[in-house]
Tab-separated table of N, CA, C and O in Angstrom:
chain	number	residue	atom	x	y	z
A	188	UNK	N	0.168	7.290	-16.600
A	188	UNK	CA	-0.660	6.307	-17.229
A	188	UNK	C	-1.719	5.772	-16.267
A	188	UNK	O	-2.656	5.292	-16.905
A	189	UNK	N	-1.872	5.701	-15.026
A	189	UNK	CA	-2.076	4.979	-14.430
A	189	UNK	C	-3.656	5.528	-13.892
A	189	UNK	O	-4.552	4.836	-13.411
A	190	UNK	N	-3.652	6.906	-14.137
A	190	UNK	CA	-4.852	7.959	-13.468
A	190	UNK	C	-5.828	7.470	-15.258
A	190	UNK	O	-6.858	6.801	-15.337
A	191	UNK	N	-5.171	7.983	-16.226
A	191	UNK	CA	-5.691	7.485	-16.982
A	191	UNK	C	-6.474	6.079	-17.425
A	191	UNK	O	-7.549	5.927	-18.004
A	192	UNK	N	-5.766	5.372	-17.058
A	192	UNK	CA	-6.183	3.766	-17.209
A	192	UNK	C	-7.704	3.675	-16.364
A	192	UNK	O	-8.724	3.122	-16.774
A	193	UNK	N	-7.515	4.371	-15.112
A	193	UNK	CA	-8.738	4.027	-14.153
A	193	UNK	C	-10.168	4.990	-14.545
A	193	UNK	O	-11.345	4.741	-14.282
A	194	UNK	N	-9.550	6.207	-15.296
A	194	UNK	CA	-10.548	7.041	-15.911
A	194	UNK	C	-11.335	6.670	-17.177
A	194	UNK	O	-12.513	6.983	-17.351
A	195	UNK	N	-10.452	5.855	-18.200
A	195	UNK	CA	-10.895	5.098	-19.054
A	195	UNK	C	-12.003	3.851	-18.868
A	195	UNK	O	-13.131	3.731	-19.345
A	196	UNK	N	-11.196	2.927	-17.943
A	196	UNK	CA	-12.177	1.916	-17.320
A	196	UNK	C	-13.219	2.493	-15.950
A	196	UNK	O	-13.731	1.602	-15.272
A	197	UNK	N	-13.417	3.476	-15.692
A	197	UNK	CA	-14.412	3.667	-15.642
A	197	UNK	C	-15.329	4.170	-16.162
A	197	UNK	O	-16.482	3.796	-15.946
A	198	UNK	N	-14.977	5.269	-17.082
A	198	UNK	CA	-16.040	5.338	-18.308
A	198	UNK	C	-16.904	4.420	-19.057
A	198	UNK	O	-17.986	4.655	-19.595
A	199	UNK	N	-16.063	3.062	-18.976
A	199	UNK	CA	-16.825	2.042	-19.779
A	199	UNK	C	-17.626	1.093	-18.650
A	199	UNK	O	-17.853	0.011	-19.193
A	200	UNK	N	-17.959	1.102	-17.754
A	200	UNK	CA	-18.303	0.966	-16.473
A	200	UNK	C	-18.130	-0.444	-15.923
A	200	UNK	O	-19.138	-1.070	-15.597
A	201	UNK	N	-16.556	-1.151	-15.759
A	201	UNK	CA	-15.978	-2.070	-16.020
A	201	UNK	C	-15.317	-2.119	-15.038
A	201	UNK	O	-14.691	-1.135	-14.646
A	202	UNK	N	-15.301	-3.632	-14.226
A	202	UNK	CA	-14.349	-3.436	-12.788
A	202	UNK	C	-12.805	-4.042	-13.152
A	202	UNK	O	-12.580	-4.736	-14.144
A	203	UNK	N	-11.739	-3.621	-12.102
A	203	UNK	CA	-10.844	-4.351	-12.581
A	203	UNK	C	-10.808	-5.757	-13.133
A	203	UNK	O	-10.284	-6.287	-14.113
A	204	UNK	N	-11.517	-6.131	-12.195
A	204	UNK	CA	-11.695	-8.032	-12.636
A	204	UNK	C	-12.165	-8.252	-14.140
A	204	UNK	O	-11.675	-9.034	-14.954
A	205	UNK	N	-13.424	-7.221	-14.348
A	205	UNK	CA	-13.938	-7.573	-15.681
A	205	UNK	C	-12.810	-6.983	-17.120
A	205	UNK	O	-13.033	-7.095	-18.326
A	206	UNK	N	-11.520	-6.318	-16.382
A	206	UNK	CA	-10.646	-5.377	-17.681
A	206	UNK	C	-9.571	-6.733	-17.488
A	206	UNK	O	-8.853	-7.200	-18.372
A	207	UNK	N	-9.681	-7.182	-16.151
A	207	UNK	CA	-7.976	-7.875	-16.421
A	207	UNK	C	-8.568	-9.025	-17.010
A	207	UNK	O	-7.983	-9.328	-18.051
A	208	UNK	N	-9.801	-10.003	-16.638
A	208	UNK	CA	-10.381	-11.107	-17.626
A	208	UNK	C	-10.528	-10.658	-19.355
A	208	UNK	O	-10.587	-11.308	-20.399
A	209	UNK	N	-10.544	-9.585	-19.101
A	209	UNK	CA	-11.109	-9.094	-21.214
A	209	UNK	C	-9.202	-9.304	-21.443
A	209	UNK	O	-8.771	-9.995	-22.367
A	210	UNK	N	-8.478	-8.751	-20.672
A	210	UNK	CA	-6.787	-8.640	-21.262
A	210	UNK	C	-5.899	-10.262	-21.231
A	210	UNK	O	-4.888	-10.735	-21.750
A	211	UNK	N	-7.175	-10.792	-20.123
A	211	UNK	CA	-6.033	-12.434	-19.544
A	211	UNK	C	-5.234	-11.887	-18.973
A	211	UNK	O	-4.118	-12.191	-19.394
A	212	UNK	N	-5.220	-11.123	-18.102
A	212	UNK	CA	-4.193	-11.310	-16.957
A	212	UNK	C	-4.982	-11.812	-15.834
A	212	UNK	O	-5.989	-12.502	-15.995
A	213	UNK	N	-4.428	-11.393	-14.464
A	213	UNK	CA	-4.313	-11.214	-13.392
A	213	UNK	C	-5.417	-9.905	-12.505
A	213	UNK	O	-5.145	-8.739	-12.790
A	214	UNK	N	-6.270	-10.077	-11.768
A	214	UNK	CA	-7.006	-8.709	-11.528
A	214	UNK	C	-5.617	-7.857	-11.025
A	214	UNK	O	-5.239	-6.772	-11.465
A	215	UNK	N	-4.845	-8.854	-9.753
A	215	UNK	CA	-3.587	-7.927	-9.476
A	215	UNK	C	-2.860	-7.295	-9.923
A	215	UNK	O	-2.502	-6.335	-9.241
A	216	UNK	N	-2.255	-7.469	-11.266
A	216	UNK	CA	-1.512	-7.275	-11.978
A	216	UNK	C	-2.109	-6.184	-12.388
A	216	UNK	O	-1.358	-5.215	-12.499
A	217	UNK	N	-3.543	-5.971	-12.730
A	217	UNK	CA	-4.160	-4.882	-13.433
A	217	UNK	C	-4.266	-3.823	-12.320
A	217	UNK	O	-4.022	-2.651	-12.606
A	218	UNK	N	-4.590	-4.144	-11.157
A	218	UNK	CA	-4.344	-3.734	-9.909
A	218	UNK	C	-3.139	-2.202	-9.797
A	218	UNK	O	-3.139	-1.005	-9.509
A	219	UNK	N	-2.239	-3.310	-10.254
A	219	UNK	CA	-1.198	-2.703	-9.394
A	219	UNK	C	-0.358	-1.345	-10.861
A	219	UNK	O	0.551	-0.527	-10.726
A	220	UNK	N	-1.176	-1.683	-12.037
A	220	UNK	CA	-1.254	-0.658	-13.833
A	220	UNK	C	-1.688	0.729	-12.935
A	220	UNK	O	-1.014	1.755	-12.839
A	221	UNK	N	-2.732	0.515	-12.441
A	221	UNK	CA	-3.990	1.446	-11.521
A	221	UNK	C	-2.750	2.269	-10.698
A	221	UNK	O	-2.419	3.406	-11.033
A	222	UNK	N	-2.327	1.785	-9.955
A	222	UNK	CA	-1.758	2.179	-8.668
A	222	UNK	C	-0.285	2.734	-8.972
A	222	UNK	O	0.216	3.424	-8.085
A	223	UNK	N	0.453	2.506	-10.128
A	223	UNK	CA	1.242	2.979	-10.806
A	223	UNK	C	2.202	2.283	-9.702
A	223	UNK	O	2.646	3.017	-8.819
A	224	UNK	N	2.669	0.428	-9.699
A	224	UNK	CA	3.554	0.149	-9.174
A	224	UNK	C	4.189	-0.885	-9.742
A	224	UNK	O	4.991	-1.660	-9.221
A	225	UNK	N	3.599	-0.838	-11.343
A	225	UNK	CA	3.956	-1.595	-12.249
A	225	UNK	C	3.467	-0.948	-13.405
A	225	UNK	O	2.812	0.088	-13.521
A	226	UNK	N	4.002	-1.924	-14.424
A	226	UNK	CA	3.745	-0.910	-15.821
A	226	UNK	C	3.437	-2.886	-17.118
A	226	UNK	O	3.978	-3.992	-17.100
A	227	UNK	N	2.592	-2.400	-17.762
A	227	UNK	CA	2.075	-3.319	-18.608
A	227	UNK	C	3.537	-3.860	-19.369
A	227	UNK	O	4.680	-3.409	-19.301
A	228	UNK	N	3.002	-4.955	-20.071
A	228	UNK	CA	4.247	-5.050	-21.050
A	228	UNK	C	4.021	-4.496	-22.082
A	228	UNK	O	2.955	-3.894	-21.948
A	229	UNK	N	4.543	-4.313	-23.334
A	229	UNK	CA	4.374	-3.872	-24.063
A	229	UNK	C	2.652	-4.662	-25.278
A	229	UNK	O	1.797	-4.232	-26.052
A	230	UNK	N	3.022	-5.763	-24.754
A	230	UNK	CA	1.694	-6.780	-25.870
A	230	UNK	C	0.385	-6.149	-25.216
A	230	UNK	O	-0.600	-5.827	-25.880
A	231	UNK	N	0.526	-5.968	-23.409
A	231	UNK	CA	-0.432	-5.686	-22.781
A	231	UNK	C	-0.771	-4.408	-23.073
A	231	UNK	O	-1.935	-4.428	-23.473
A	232	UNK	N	-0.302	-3.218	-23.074
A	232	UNK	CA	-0.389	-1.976	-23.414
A	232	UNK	C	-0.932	-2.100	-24.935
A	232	UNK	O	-1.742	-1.233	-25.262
A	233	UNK	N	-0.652	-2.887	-25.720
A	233	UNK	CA	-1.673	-2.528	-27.318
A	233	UNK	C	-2.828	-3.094	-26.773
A	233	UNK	O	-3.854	-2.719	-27.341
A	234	UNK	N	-2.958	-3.740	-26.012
A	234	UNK	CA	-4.299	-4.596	-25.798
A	234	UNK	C	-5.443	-3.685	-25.037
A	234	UNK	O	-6.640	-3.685	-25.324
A	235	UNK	N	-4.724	-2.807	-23.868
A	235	UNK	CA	-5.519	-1.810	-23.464
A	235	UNK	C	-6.113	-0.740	-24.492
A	235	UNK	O	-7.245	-0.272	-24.614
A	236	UNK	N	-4.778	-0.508	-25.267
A	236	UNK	CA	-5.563	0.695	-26.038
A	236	UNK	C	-6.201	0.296	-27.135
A	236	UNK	O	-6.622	1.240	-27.803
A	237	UNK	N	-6.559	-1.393	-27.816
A	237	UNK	CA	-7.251	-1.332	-28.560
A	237	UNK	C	-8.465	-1.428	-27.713
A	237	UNK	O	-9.405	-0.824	-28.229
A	238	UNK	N	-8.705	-1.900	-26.765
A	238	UNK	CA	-9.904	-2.248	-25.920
A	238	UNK	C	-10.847	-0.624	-25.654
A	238	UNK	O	-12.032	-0.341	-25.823
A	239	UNK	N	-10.009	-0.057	-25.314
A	239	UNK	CA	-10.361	1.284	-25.049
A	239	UNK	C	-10.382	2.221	-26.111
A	239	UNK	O	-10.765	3.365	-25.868
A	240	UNK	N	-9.898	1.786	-27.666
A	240	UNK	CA	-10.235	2.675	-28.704
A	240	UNK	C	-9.274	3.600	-28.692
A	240	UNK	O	-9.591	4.432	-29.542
A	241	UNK	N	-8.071	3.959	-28.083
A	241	UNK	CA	-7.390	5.048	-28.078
A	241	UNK	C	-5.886	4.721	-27.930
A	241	UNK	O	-5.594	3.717	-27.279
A	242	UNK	N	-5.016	5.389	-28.412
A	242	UNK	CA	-3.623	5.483	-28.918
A	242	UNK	C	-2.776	4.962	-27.883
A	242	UNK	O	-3.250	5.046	-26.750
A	243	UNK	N	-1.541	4.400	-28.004
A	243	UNK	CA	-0.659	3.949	-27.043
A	243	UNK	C	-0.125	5.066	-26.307
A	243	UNK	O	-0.010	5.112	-25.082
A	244	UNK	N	0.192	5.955	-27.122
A	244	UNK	CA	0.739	7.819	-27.245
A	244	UNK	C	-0.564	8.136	-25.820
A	244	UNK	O	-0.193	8.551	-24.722
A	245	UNK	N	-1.695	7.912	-26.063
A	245	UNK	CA	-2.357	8.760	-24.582
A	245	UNK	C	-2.409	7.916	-23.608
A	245	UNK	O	-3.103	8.325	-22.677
A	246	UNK	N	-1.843	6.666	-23.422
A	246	UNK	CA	-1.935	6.164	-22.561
A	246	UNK	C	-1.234	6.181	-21.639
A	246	UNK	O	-1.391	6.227	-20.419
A	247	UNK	N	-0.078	6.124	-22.591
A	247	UNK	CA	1.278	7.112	-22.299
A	247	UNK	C	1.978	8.292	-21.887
A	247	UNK	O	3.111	8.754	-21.757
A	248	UNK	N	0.321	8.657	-21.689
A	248	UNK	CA	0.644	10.583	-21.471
A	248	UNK	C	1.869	11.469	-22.552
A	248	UNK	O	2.562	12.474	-22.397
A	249	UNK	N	1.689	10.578	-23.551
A	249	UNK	CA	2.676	11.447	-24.811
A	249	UNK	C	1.907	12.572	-25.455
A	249	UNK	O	2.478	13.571	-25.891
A	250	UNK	N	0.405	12.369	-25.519
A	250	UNK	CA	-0.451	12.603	-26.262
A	250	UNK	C	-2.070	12.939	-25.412
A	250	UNK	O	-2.610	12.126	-24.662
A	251	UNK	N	-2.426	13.820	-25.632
A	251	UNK	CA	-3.918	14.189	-24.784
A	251	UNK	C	-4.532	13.864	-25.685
A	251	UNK	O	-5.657	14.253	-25.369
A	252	UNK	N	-4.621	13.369	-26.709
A	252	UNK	CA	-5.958	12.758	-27.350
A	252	UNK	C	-5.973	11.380	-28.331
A	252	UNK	O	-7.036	10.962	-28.792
């Protein structure tokens, strides 16, 4: 999830600070999604993938599209 997350937000050309203020977290917290040394909660994870337009399933690496 985590290679993904940073490939997504950078496509939309968005720094951590500006993804973890759009979610209300923490930049750290979003930080550490990135770095794969934590994992969202579940409320946070719908919030990414509605932000980003795309399925919980690819965020998840369940799903490539």
């Amino acid at each position: 999830m985590a290679q993904r997350l940073k490939e997504l937000r950078k496509e939309k050309n968005l720094s951590q600070a500006q993804l973890a203020d759009a979610l209300k977290i923490r930049q750290q917290s979003y930080a550490r999604y990135e770095l794969n040394t934590s994992e969202p909660s579940y409320q946070t994870l719908i919030k990414i993938a509605e932000l980003f337009e795309v399925s919980t399933d690819y965020l998840l690496g369940v799903k490539d599209y």
